[in-house]
Amino acid sequence: MMHEAGTATEQTRERLLNAAREEFSQHGFQGATVREICRRAETNVAAVNYHFGSKDGLLAEALNFAPLKAMQLANGKADEDPEVRLRLFIRDFMLMLLDETNGSLPCRIMARELADPTPALDKIVREAIAPLHEFLGKLLREIAGEKTGEAELRRCVHSILGQCLYYRHSHPVQQRLHPKLRYDHKEIAAVAKHIANFSLAGINFISKSAAK
Amino acid sequence: MMHEAGTATEQTRERLLNAAREEFSQHGFQGATVREICRRAETNVAAVNYHFGSKDGLLAEALNFAPLKAMQLANGKADEDPEVRLRLFIRDFMLMLLDETNGSLPCRIMARELADPTPALDKIVREAIAPLHEFLGKLLREIAGEKTGEAELRRCVHSILGQCLYYRHSHPVQQRLHPKLRYDHKEIAAVAKHIANFSLAGINFISKSAAK
DNA sequence: AAGAATATCAAACGCTTGTTTGAATGTAAA
DNA sequence: TTTACATTCAAACAAGCGTTTGATATTCTT
């Protein structure tokens, strides 16, 4: 029999996916355990293999980059000024990475597994990272102009992604250095504004150097 | 009997430390196994617990941030121009993170464990990350002037470290996106120059905004 | 209501992990 | 040489892992 929305089966699948996203984003693929995921989902240990075949399969299905893609799509239709669009992108991306209430767990998993390849890395690169680089590359091209070299432009993309991801990666450390720190909406907006200002100044300098 | 330099004992300890640095920097603390470390060091599995008490103890002793500290110390005595010193720092730091022949493995371990806390994180924060932030904070203060706020300055530190560490973190991904990529001395120097140019433009913009 | 397909569960399996053990070996002082 | 200590080693241990099993419960079709 096929699945239907709202059945107990679907509920278990969905609970497993949500629990898996939490665990994977908090502890990484290796660090997360099937048993803890099932405990969170209030189901049996065998459920993962029944519904997803394996821990790998669960990770693959837990990854959902639709919000990331939707954000890029909406950005393209927003303001015409590319600098404003870059500011919007950085803000939305930082919210996905840091916001406690509405953050995108798949994006956090992506951030985590940048450095730590798992069987799902190919899918992550194909569906999330490569499109992200392409999107940012085109956006920065609009800002930097045609004179800027391809390699230079790609490094600007790295500079922006590096800044954004650092706030996610270094969270455990920052909490030890500054225990009072909390990433509420106000703080995230301030951080995003800083990254945008810092980066736009950097890009404009690079493009000016290339124009000479 | 106490240890003496050059005895077989010392050699085993040293071989274990070197093997551990390789494994920890490549696979992280969780991913590295005591058995593989001992295989590399050509010794028995029990050697780790005999010489270091535990896998945790081995990691703690494998961390050696002397090169990182020496680099900061030498930087302070170098050129008087803080902008030049920032360029030097970024270049040296990128070499530690990326250079295949002379890179600092403890620095790579530090980079890896930023996001993935282990029992050694406290030591890493105390001995490496906190001093690094302090060093960069003072250096940027010289460049940005007194008008720039403390929070803004700290975000500039994050922007620089984020850019540098991204090249290490994203290495597995970059190799899939651009298989030809190799981080030889020339490429590292080019990356370091980009980060320095990009960041100095960013800092100067931030400090100019604060001066108004 | 009866039967077939689907889903859940407790229990166990096979494997790997970090760690411990106790004997064997090497080394230096008495 | 003898004694005491330091080091190495093969083997085993206990715990945790992802996965499998076979029985039980649930759900849908006829």
CSV table of C-alpha atoms (C1' of nucleotides) in Angstrom, one decimal:
chain,number,residue,atom,x,y,z
A,1,MET,CA,0.0,0.0,0.0
A,2,MET,CA,1.2,3.5,-0.8
A,3,HIS,CA,1.7,6.2,1.8
A,4,GLU,CA,-0.9,8.8,2.5
A,5,ALA,CA,-0.4,12.1,4.2
A,6,GLY,CA,-1.3,12.0,7.8
A,7,THR,CA,-1.0,8.3,8.4
A,8,ALA,CA,1.0,7.0,11.4
A,9,THR,CA,3.7,5.9,8.9
A,10,GLU,CA,4.1,9.3,7.5
A,11,GLN,CA,4.3,10.7,11.0
A,12,THR,CA,7.0,8.4,11.9
A,13,ARG,CA,9.0,9.2,8.8
A,14,GLU,CA,8.6,12.9,9.4
A,15,ARG,CA,9.5,12.6,13.1
A,16,LEU,CA,12.6,10.6,12.1
A,17,LEU,CA,13.6,13.3,9.5
A,18,ASN,CA,13.2,16.1,12.0
A,19,ALA,CA,15.1,14.3,14.7
A,20,ALA,CA,17.8,13.4,12.3
A,21,ARG,CA,18.2,17.0,11.1
A,22,GLU,CA,18.6,18.1,14.8
A,23,GLU,CA,21.1,15.4,15.6
A,24,PHE,CA,23.2,15.7,12.4
A,25,SER,CA,23.4,19.5,12.6
A,26,GLN,CA,24.4,19.3,16.3
A,27,HIS,CA,26.8,16.4,16.3
A,28,GLY,CA,27.7,15.8,12.7
A,29,PHE,CA,27.1,12.6,10.7
A,30,GLN,CA,29.6,10.6,12.6
A,31,GLY,CA,28.8,12.0,16.0
A,32,ALA,CA,25.0,11.5,15.7
A,33,THR,CA,23.8,8.0,16.6
A,34,VAL,CA,20.8,6.1,15.1
A,35,ARG,CA,19.7,5.3,18.7
A,36,GLU,CA,19.6,8.9,19.8
A,37,ILE,CA,17.7,9.9,16.7
A,38,CYS,CA,15.1,7.2,17.3
A,39,ARG,CA,14.9,8.2,20.9
A,40,ARG,CA,14.1,11.8,19.9
A,41,ALA,CA,11.6,10.5,17.3
A,42,GLU,CA,10.0,8.2,20.0
A,43,THR,CA,10.3,5.1,17.8
A,44,ASN,CA,12.2,1.9,17.6
A,45,VAL,CA,15.9,1.6,16.5
A,46,ALA,CA,14.9,-0.5,13.5
A,47,ALA,CA,12.7,2.3,12.1
A,48,VAL,CA,15.6,4.0,10.5
A,49,ASN,CA,16.6,1.0,8.4
A,50,TYR,CA,12.9,0.2,7.7
A,51,HIS,CA,12.1,3.6,6.3
A,52,PHE,CA,15.4,4.8,4.9
A,53,GLY,CA,17.5,1.6,4.4
A,54,SER,CA,20.5,2.9,6.4
A,55,LYS,CA,21.9,5.9,8.3
A,56,ASP,CA,23.4,7.2,5.0
A,57,GLY,CA,19.9,7.0,3.4
A,58,LEU,CA,18.4,8.9,6.3
A,59,LEU,CA,21.0,11.7,5.9
A,60,ALA,CA,20.3,11.9,2.2
A,61,GLU,CA,16.6,12.3,2.7
A,62,ALA,CA,17.1,14.7,5.6
A,63,LEU,CA,18.9,17.1,3.4
A,64,ASN,CA,16.4,19.6,1.9
A,65,PHE,CA,17.8,22.7,0.3
A,66,ALA,CA,14.5,24.0,-1.0
A,67,PRO,CA,14.6,27.0,1.4
A,68,LEU,CA,18.1,27.8,0.2
A,69,LYS,CA,17.1,27.7,-3.4
A,70,ALA,CA,13.9,29.6,-2.8
A,71,MET,CA,15.9,32.3,-1.1
A,72,GLN,CA,18.2,32.6,-4.1
A,73,LEU,CA,15.2,32.7,-6.5
A,74,ALA,CA,13.4,35.4,-4.5
A,75,ASN,CA,16.7,37.4,-4.3
A,76,GLY,CA,16.9,37.5,-8.1
A,77,LYS,CA,13.5,39.0,-8.4
A,78,ALA,CA,14.0,41.6,-5.6
A,79,ASP,CA,15.7,44.9,-6.0
A,80,GLU,CA,17.6,45.7,-9.2
A,81,ASP,CA,20.6,47.1,-7.3
A,82,PRO,CA,23.1,44.2,-7.0
A,83,GLU,CA,24.6,45.7,-3.8
A,84,VAL,CA,21.2,45.7,-2.1
A,85,ARG,CA,20.7,42.1,-3.3
A,86,LEU,CA,24.0,41.1,-1.8
A,87,ARG,CA,23.0,42.7,1.5
A,88,LEU,CA,19.7,40.8,1.4
A,89,PHE,CA,21.4,37.5,0.6
A,90,ILE,CA,23.9,37.8,3.4
A,91,ARG,CA,21.1,38.6,5.9
A,92,ASP,CA,18.9,35.7,4.8
A,93,PHE,CA,21.9,33.3,4.7
A,94,MET,CA,23.0,34.3,8.2
A,95,LEU,CA,19.4,33.8,9.5
A,96,MET,CA,19.5,30.3,8.1
A,97,LEU,CA,22.8,29.6,9.7
A,98,LEU,CA,22.3,31.2,13.1
A,99,ASP,CA,18.6,31.9,13.9
A,100,GLU,CA,17.5,29.6,16.7
A,101,THR,CA,13.8,29.7,15.8
A,102,ASN,CA,13.7,29.7,12.0
A,103,GLY,CA,17.2,28.5,11.0
A,104,SER,CA,17.5,25.9,8.3
A,105,LEU,CA,19.0,22.7,9.7
A,106,PRO,CA,20.0,21.3,6.3
A,107,CYS,CA,22.1,24.5,5.9
A,108,ARG,CA,23.8,23.9,9.2
A,109,ILE,CA,24.5,20.3,8.2
A,110,MET,CA,26.0,21.6,5.0
A,111,ALA,CA,28.2,24.0,7.0
A,112,ARG,CA,29.3,21.1,9.3
A,113,GLU,CA,30.1,18.7,6.5
A,114,LEU,CA,32.1,21.2,4.4
A,115,ALA,CA,35.2,20.0,6.3
A,116,ASP,CA,34.2,16.5,7.1
A,117,PRO,CA,33.2,14.5,3.9
A,118,THR,CA,30.4,12.0,4.3
A,119,PRO,CA,28.7,9.8,1.7
A,120,ALA,CA,26.3,12.7,1.2
A,121,LEU,CA,28.9,15.3,0.3
A,122,ASP,CA,28.4,14.7,-3.4
A,123,LYS,CA,24.7,15.5,-3.1
A,124,ILE,CA,25.4,18.5,-0.9
A,125,VAL,CA,28.0,19.9,-3.4
A,126,ARG,CA,25.7,19.3,-6.3
A,127,GLU,CA,22.5,20.6,-4.8
A,128,ALA,CA,23.6,23.3,-2.5
A,129,ILE,CA,27.2,24.4,-2.6
A,130,ALA,CA,27.8,24.5,-6.4
A,131,PRO,CA,24.5,26.5,-7.0
A,132,LEU,CA,25.4,28.8,-4.1
A,133,HIS,CA,28.8,29.5,-5.6
A,134,GLU,CA,27.2,30.1,-9.0
A,135,PHE,CA,24.6,32.4,-7.6
A,136,LEU,CA,27.1,34.5,-5.6
A,137,GLY,CA,29.5,34.5,-8.6
A,138,LYS,CA,26.9,36.1,-10.9
A,139,LEU,CA,25.8,38.6,-8.2
A,140,LEU,CA,29.4,39.7,-7.6
A,141,ARG,CA,30.0,39.9,-11.3
A,142,GLU,CA,27.3,42.5,-11.5
A,143,ILE,CA,29.0,44.5,-8.7
A,144,ALA,CA,32.6,44.1,-9.7
A,145,GLY,CA,32.1,44.6,-13.4
A,146,GLU,CA,33.7,42.8,-16.4
A,147,LYS,CA,37.3,43.8,-15.8
A,148,THR,CA,37.7,41.7,-12.7
A,149,GLY,CA,39.3,38.3,-13.4
A,150,GLU,CA,37.5,35.0,-12.8
A,151,ALA,CA,40.0,33.8,-10.2
A,152,GLU,CA,39.7,37.1,-8.3
A,153,LEU,CA,36.0,37.0,-8.4
A,154,ARG,CA,35.9,33.4,-7.1
A,155,ARG,CA,38.1,34.5,-4.2
A,156,CYS,CA,35.6,37.2,-3.4
A,157,VAL,CA,32.9,34.5,-3.2
A,158,HIS,CA,35.1,32.6,-0.8
A,159,SER,CA,35.7,35.7,1.3
A,160,ILE,CA,32.0,36.2,1.7
A,161,LEU,CA,31.1,32.5,2.4
A,162,GLY,CA,34.1,32.2,4.7
A,163,GLN,CA,32.9,35.1,6.8
A,164,CYS,CA,29.3,33.8,7.0
A,165,LEU,CA,30.2,30.2,7.8
A,166,TYR,CA,32.8,31.3,10.4
A,167,TYR,CA,30.0,32.5,12.7
A,168,ARG,CA,28.4,29.1,12.5
A,169,HIS,CA,31.6,27.0,12.8
A,170,SER,CA,33.1,29.0,15.6
A,171,HIS,CA,29.9,29.1,17.7
A,172,PRO,CA,31.2,26.6,20.4
A,173,VAL,CA,34.4,28.6,20.7
A,174,GLN,CA,32.7,32.0,20.8
A,175,GLN,CA,30.5,30.8,23.6
A,176,ARG,CA,33.6,30.1,25.7
A,177,LEU,CA,35.2,33.4,24.8
A,178,HIS,CA,32.1,35.5,25.3
A,179,PRO,CA,29.5,33.5,27.4
A,180,LYS,CA,27.0,36.4,27.3
A,181,LEU,CA,26.8,36.2,23.5
A,182,ARG,CA,23.3,35.3,22.0
A,183,TYR,CA,22.5,35.3,18.3
A,184,ASP,CA,19.0,36.9,18.5
A,185,HIS,CA,17.5,38.6,15.4
A,186,LYS,CA,19.1,42.0,16.3
A,187,GLU,CA,22.6,40.5,16.7
A,188,ILE,CA,22.3,38.5,13.5
A,189,ALA,CA,21.2,41.6,11.6
A,190,ALA,CA,24.2,43.5,13.0
A,191,VAL,CA,26.6,40.8,12.0
A,192,ALA,CA,25.0,40.6,8.5
A,193,LYS,CA,25.4,44.3,8.1
A,194,HIS,CA,29.0,44.2,9.1
A,195,ILE,CA,29.8,41.4,6.6
A,196,ALA,CA,28.0,43.2,3.8
A,197,ASN,CA,29.8,46.5,4.5
A,198,PHE,CA,33.2,44.8,4.9
A,199,SER,CA,32.7,42.7,1.8
A,200,LEU,CA,31.4,45.5,-0.4
A,201,ALA,CA,34.4,47.6,0.4
A,202,GLY,CA,36.6,44.7,-0.3
A,203,ILE,CA,34.9,43.9,-3.7
A,204,ASN,CA,35.0,47.5,-4.8
A,205,PHE,CA,38.6,47.8,-4.0
A,206,ILE,CA,39.4,44.6,-6.0
A,207,SER,CA,37.3,45.7,-8.9
A,208,LYS,CA,38.9,49.1,-8.9
A,209,SER,CA,42.4,47.5,-8.9
A,210,ALA,CA,41.4,45.4,-11.9
A,211,ALA,CA,40.0,48.4,-13.8
A,212,LYS,CA,43.3,50.1,-13.9
B,1,MET,CA,64.3,5.2,35.2
B,2,MET,CA,63.8,8.6,33.7
B,3,HIS,CA,63.6,9.3,30.0
B,4,GLU,CA,66.7,10.3,28.0
B,5,ALA,CA,66.8,11.9,24.6
B,6,GLY,CA,67.4,9.4,21.9
B,7,THR,CA,66.3,6.3,23.8
B,8,ALA,CA,63.9,3.9,22.1
B,9,THR,CA,61.2,5.2,24.5
B,10,GLU,CA,61.5,8.7,23.4
B,11,GLN,CA,61.4,7.6,19.8
B,12,THR,CA,58.2,5.7,20.4
B,13,ARG,CA,56.6,8.7,22.1
B,14,GLU,CA,57.7,11.0,19.3
B,15,ARG,CA,56.5,8.7,16.6
B,16,LEU,CA,53.2,8.4,18.3
B,17,LEU,CA,52.8,12.2,18.5
B,18,ASN,CA,53.7,12.7,14.9
B,19,ALA,CA,51.3,9.9,13.8
B,20,ALA,CA,48.6,11.4,16.0
B,21,ARG,CA,49.0,14.9,14.5
B,22,GLU,CA,48.6,13.4,11.0
B,23,GLU,CA,45.6,11.4,11.8
B,24,PHE,CA,43.8,14.0,14.0
B,25,SER,CA,44.4,16.7,11.4
B,26,GLN,CA,43.1,14.5,8.6
B,27,HIS,CA,40.2,12.8,10.2
B,28,GLY,CA,39.4,14.8,13.3
B,29,PHE,CA,39.5,13.5,16.8
B,30,GLN,CA,36.5,11.3,16.5
B,31,GLY,CA,37.4,10.0,13.1
B,32,ALA,CA,41.0,9.1,14.0
B,33,THR,CA,41.4,5.7,15.6
B,34,VAL,CA,44.1,4.7,18.1
B,35,ARG,CA,44.8,1.6,16.0
B,36,GLU,CA,45.5,3.5,12.9
B,37,ILE,CA,47.8,5.9,14.8
B,38,CYS,CA,49.7,3.0,16.2
B,39,ARG,CA,50.0,1.4,12.8
B,40,ARG,CA,51.5,4.6,11.5
B,41,ALA,CA,53.9,4.8,14.5
B,42,GLU,CA,54.8,1.1,14.0
B,43,THR,CA,54.0,0.2,17.6
B,44,ASN,CA,51.5,-1.7,19.6
B,45,VAL,CA,47.9,-0.5,20.4
B,46,ALA,CA,48.6,-0.4,24.1
B,47,ALA,CA,51.4,2.2,23.6
B,48,VAL,CA,49.0,5.1,23.5
B,49,ASN,CA,47.6,4.3,26.9
B,50,TYR,CA,51.0,3.5,28.3
B,51,HIS,CA,52.6,6.7,27.2
B,52,PHE,CA,49.6,9.2,27.3
B,53,GLY,CA,47.0,7.5,29.5
B,54,SER,CA,44.2,7.8,26.9
B,55,LYS,CA,43.3,9.0,23.4
B,56,ASP,CA,42.4,12.3,25.0
B,57,GLY,CA,45.8,12.6,26.6
B,58,LEU,CA,47.5,11.9,23.3
B,59,LEU,CA,45.5,14.7,21.7
B,60,ALA,CA,46.4,17.1,24.5
B,61,GLU,CA,50.1,16.4,24.1
B,62,ALA,CA,50.0,16.4,20.3
B,63,LEU,CA,48.8,20.0,20.3
B,64,ASN,CA,51.8,22.3,20.1
B,65,PHE,CA,51.1,25.9,19.3
B,66,ALA,CA,54.7,27.1,19.7
B,67,PRO,CA,55.0,27.9,15.9
B,68,LEU,CA,51.8,29.9,16.1
B,69,LYS,CA,53.0,31.9,19.0
B,70,ALA,CA,56.5,32.4,17.5
B,71,MET,CA,54.9,33.7,14.4
B,72,GLN,CA,52.9,36.3,16.4
B,73,LEU,CA,56.0,37.3,18.3
B,74,ALA,CA,58.1,37.7,15.2
B,75,ASN,CA,55.3,39.7,13.6
B,76,GLY,CA,55.3,42.2,16.5
B,77,LYS,CA,59.0,42.9,15.9
B,78,ALA,CA,58.8,43.2,12.1
B,79,ASP,CA,57.7,46.2,10.2
B,80,GLU,CA,56.3,49.2,12.1
B,81,ASP,CA,53.5,49.6,9.5
B,82,PRO,CA,50.5,47.7,10.9
B,83,GLU,CA,49.1,47.2,7.4
B,84,VAL,CA,52.3,45.4,6.4
B,85,ARG,CA,52.2,43.4,9.5
B,86,LEU,CA,48.7,42.3,8.8
B,87,ARG,CA,49.7,41.2,5.3
B,88,LEU,CA,52.6,39.2,6.8
B,89,PHE,CA,50.4,37.6,9.4
B,90,ILE,CA,47.8,36.5,6.8
B,91,ARG,CA,50.5,35.0,4.6
B,92,ASP,CA,52.2,33.1,7.5
B,93,PHE,CA,48.8,31.9,8.8
B,94,MET,CA,47.7,30.7,5.4
B,95,LEU,CA,51.0,28.8,5.0
B,96,MET,CA,50.4,27.1,8.4
B,97,LEU,CA,46.9,26.1,7.3
B,98,LEU,CA,47.5,25.1,3.6
B,99,ASP,CA,51.2,24.4,2.9
B,100,GLU,CA,51.6,20.7,2.3
B,101,THR,CA,55.3,20.7,3.1
B,102,ASN,CA,55.7,23.0,6.1
B,103,GLY,CA,52.1,23.4,7.4
B,104,SER,CA,51.5,23.3,11.1
B,105,LEU,CA,49.4,20.2,11.9
B,106,PRO,CA,48.3,21.5,15.3
B,107,CYS,CA,46.9,24.6,13.5
B,108,ARG,CA,44.9,22.3,11.2
B,109,ILE,CA,43.6,20.4,14.2
B,110,MET,CA,42.6,23.7,15.8
B,111,ALA,CA,40.8,24.6,12.6
B,112,ARG,CA,39.0,21.2,12.5
B,113,GLU,CA,37.9,21.3,16.1
B,114,LEU,CA,36.6,24.9,16.0
B,115,ALA,CA,33.2,23.4,15.1
B,116,ASP,CA,33.5,20.1,16.8
B,117,PRO,CA,34.3,20.4,20.5
B,118,THR,CA,36.4,17.7,22.0
B,119,PRO,CA,37.9,17.4,25.5
B,120,ALA,CA,40.9,19.4,24.3
B,121,LEU,CA,38.8,22.4,23.2
B,122,ASP,CA,39.4,24.3,26.4
B,123,LYS,CA,43.2,24.0,26.0
B,124,ILE,CA,42.9,25.0,22.3
B,125,VAL,CA,40.9,28.0,23.1
B,126,ARG,CA,43.2,29.0,26.0
B,127,GLU,CA,46.5,28.5,24.3
B,128,ALA,CA,45.8,29.2,20.6
B,129,ILE,CA,42.5,30.9,19.8
B,130,ALA,CA,42.2,33.4,22.6
B,131,PRO,CA,45.8,34.7,22.1
B,132,LEU,CA,45.2,34.7,18.3
B,133,HIS,CA,42.1,36.9,18.7
B,134,GLU,CA,43.9,39.2,21.1
B,135,PHE,CA,46.8,39.5,18.7
B,136,LEU,CA,44.6,40.3,15.8
B,137,GLY,CA,42.5,42.6,17.8
B,138,LYS,CA,45.5,44.8,18.8
B,139,LEU,CA,46.8,44.8,15.3
B,140,LEU,CA,43.5,45.8,13.8
B,141,ARG,CA,43.2,48.5,16.5
B,142,GLU,CA,46.4,50.1,15.2
B,143,ILE,CA,44.9,50.1,11.6
B,144,ALA,CA,41.4,51.1,12.4
B,145,GLY,CA,42.1,53.8,15.0
B,146,GLU,CA,40.5,54.6,18.4
B,147,LYS,CA,37.1,55.6,17.0
B,148,THR,CA,36.1,52.2,15.9
B,149,GLY,CA,33.9,50.4,18.5
B,150,GLU,CA,35.0,47.2,20.3
B,151,ALA,CA,32.2,45.1,18.8
B,152,GLU,CA,32.9,46.3,15.2
B,153,LEU,CA,36.6,45.6,15.7
B,154,ARG,CA,35.9,42.1,16.9
B,155,ARG,CA,33.8,41.5,13.9
B,156,CYS,CA,36.7,42.5,11.7
B,157,VAL,CA,38.8,39.9,13.4
B,158,HIS,CA,36.1,37.4,12.7
B,159,SER,CA,36.0,38.5,9.0
B,160,ILE,CA,39.7,37.8,8.6
B,161,LEU,CA,39.9,34.5,10.5
B,162,GLY,CA,36.7,33.4,8.7
B,163,GLN,CA,38.3,34.0,5.3
B,164,CYS,CA,41.5,32.2,6.3
B,165,LEU,CA,39.9,29.2,7.8
B,166,TYR,CA,37.4,28.8,5.0
B,167,TYR,CA,40.2,27.8,2.6
B,168,ARG,CA,41.1,25.0,5.0
B,169,HIS,CA,37.6,23.9,5.9
B,170,SER,CA,36.3,23.9,2.4
B,171,HIS,CA,39.3,22.0,0.9
B,172,PRO,CA,37.4,18.7,0.3
B,173,VAL,CA,34.6,20.6,-1.4
B,174,GLN,CA,36.9,22.8,-3.5
B,175,GLN,CA,38.7,19.7,-4.8
B,176,ARG,CA,35.3,18.4,-6.1
B,177,LEU,CA,34.4,21.8,-7.7
B,178,HIS,CA,37.9,22.4,-9.1
B,179,PRO,CA,39.9,19.2,-9.4
B,180,LYS,CA,42.9,20.9,-10.8
B,181,LEU,CA,43.3,23.1,-7.8
B,182,ARG,CA,46.6,22.8,-5.9
B,183,TYR,CA,47.7,24.9,-3.0
B,184,ASP,CA,51.4,25.4,-3.9
B,185,HIS,CA,53.4,28.3,-2.5
B,186,LYS,CA,52.4,30.6,-5.4
B,187,GLU,CA,48.7,29.9,-5.0
B,188,ILE,CA,48.9,30.3,-1.2
B,189,ALA,CA,50.6,33.7,-1.7
B,190,ALA,CA,48.0,34.8,-4.2
B,191,VAL,CA,45.2,33.8,-1.8
B,192,ALA,CA,46.9,35.5,1.1
B,193,LYS,CA,47.3,38.7,-0.9
B,194,HIS,CA,43.6,38.6,-1.9
B,195,ILE,CA,42.5,38.2,1.7
B,196,ALA,CA,44.8,41.1,2.8
B,197,ASN,CA,43.6,43.4,0.1
B,198,PHE,CA,40.0,42.5,0.6
B,199,SER,CA,40.2,42.9,4.4
B,200,LEU,CA,42.2,46.1,4.5
B,201,ALA,CA,39.6,47.7,2.2
B,202,GLY,CA,36.9,46.4,4.6
B,203,ILE,CA,38.7,47.6,7.7
B,204,ASN,CA,39.4,51.1,6.3
B,205,PHE,CA,35.7,51.4,5.3
B,206,ILE,CA,34.5,50.4,8.8
B,207,SER,CA,37.0,52.8,10.5
B,208,LYS,CA,36.0,55.6,8.2
B,209,SER,CA,32.3,55.0,9.0
B,210,ALA,CA,33.1,55.1,12.7
B,211,ALA,CA,35.2,58.3,12.4
B,212,LYS,CA,32.2,60.3,11.2
C,1,DA,C1',-15.1,-10.3,8.8
C,2,DA,C1',-11.0,-12.4,6.6
C,3,DG,C1',-6.8,-11.9,4.5
C,4,DA,C1',-2.8,-9.4,2.8
C,5,DA,C1',0.3,-5.8,3.2
C,6,DT,C1',2.5,-2.5,6.2
C,7,DA,C1',4.5,-0.8,10.4
C,8,DT,C1',6.4,-1.4,15.0
C,9,DC,C1',9.0,-3.6,18.4
C,10,DA,C1',12.4,-6.2,21.7
C,11,DA,C1',16.2,-8.7,21.1
C,12,DA,C1',20.3,-10.0,19.2
C,13,DC,C1',24.1,-10.0,15.6
C,14,DG,C1',28.6,-8.7,13.9
C,15,DC,C1',31.8,-5.3,14.0
C,16,DT,C1',34.8,-1.5,15.7
C,17,DT,C1',36.0,1.3,19.3
C,18,DG,C1',39.2,2.7,23.4
C,19,DT,C1',41.1,0.4,27.1
C,20,DT,C1',43.2,-3.3,30.1
C,21,DT,C1',45.8,-7.3,31.2
C,22,DG,C1',49.7,-10.2,32.1
C,23,DA,C1',53.5,-12.1,30.2
C,24,DA,C1',57.9,-11.3,27.7
C,25,DT,C1',61.6,-8.3,26.6
C,26,DG,C1',64.9,-4.8,27.2
C,27,DT,C1',67.7,-1.7,30.3
C,28,DA,C1',70.2,0.2,34.0
C,29,DA,C1',71.5,0.2,38.8
C,30,DA,C1',73.3,-2.9,43.0
D,1,DT,C1',75.1,-11.6,37.9
D,2,DT,C1',71.2,-10.3,40.2
D,3,DT,C1',67.6,-7.2,41.0
D,4,DA,C1',64.4,-3.8,39.9
D,5,DC,C1',62.2,-1.1,36.8
D,6,DA,C1',60.7,0.5,32.1
D,7,DT,C1',58.9,-0.7,27.9
D,8,DT,C1',56.7,-3.7,24.3
D,9,DC,C1',53.4,-6.9,22.8
D,10,DA,C1',49.5,-10.3,21.7
D,11,DA,C1',45.3,-11.1,23.4
D,12,DA,C1',41.2,-10.1,25.5
D,13,DC,C1',37.6,-6.9,27.5
D,14,DA,C1',33.5,-4.0,27.9
D,15,DA,C1',30.9,-0.8,25.6
D,16,DG,C1',28.9,1.4,21.6
D,17,DC,C1',27.9,1.3,16.9
D,18,DG,C1',24.7,0.3,12.5
D,19,DT,C1',22.1,-3.3,11.2
D,20,DT,C1',19.1,-7.6,11.0
D,21,DT,C1',15.7,-10.7,12.6
D,22,DG,C1',11.3,-12.7,13.6
D,23,DA,C1',7.4,-12.0,16.0
D,24,DT,C1',3.6,-8.8,17.0
D,25,DA,C1',0.5,-5.1,16.1
D,26,DT,C1',-1.7,-2.1,12.8
D,27,DT,C1',-3.9,-0.8,8.6
D,28,DC,C1',-6.1,-1.3,4.2
D,29,DT,C1',-8.4,-4.1,0.6
D,30,DT,C1',-11.7,-7.3,-0.7
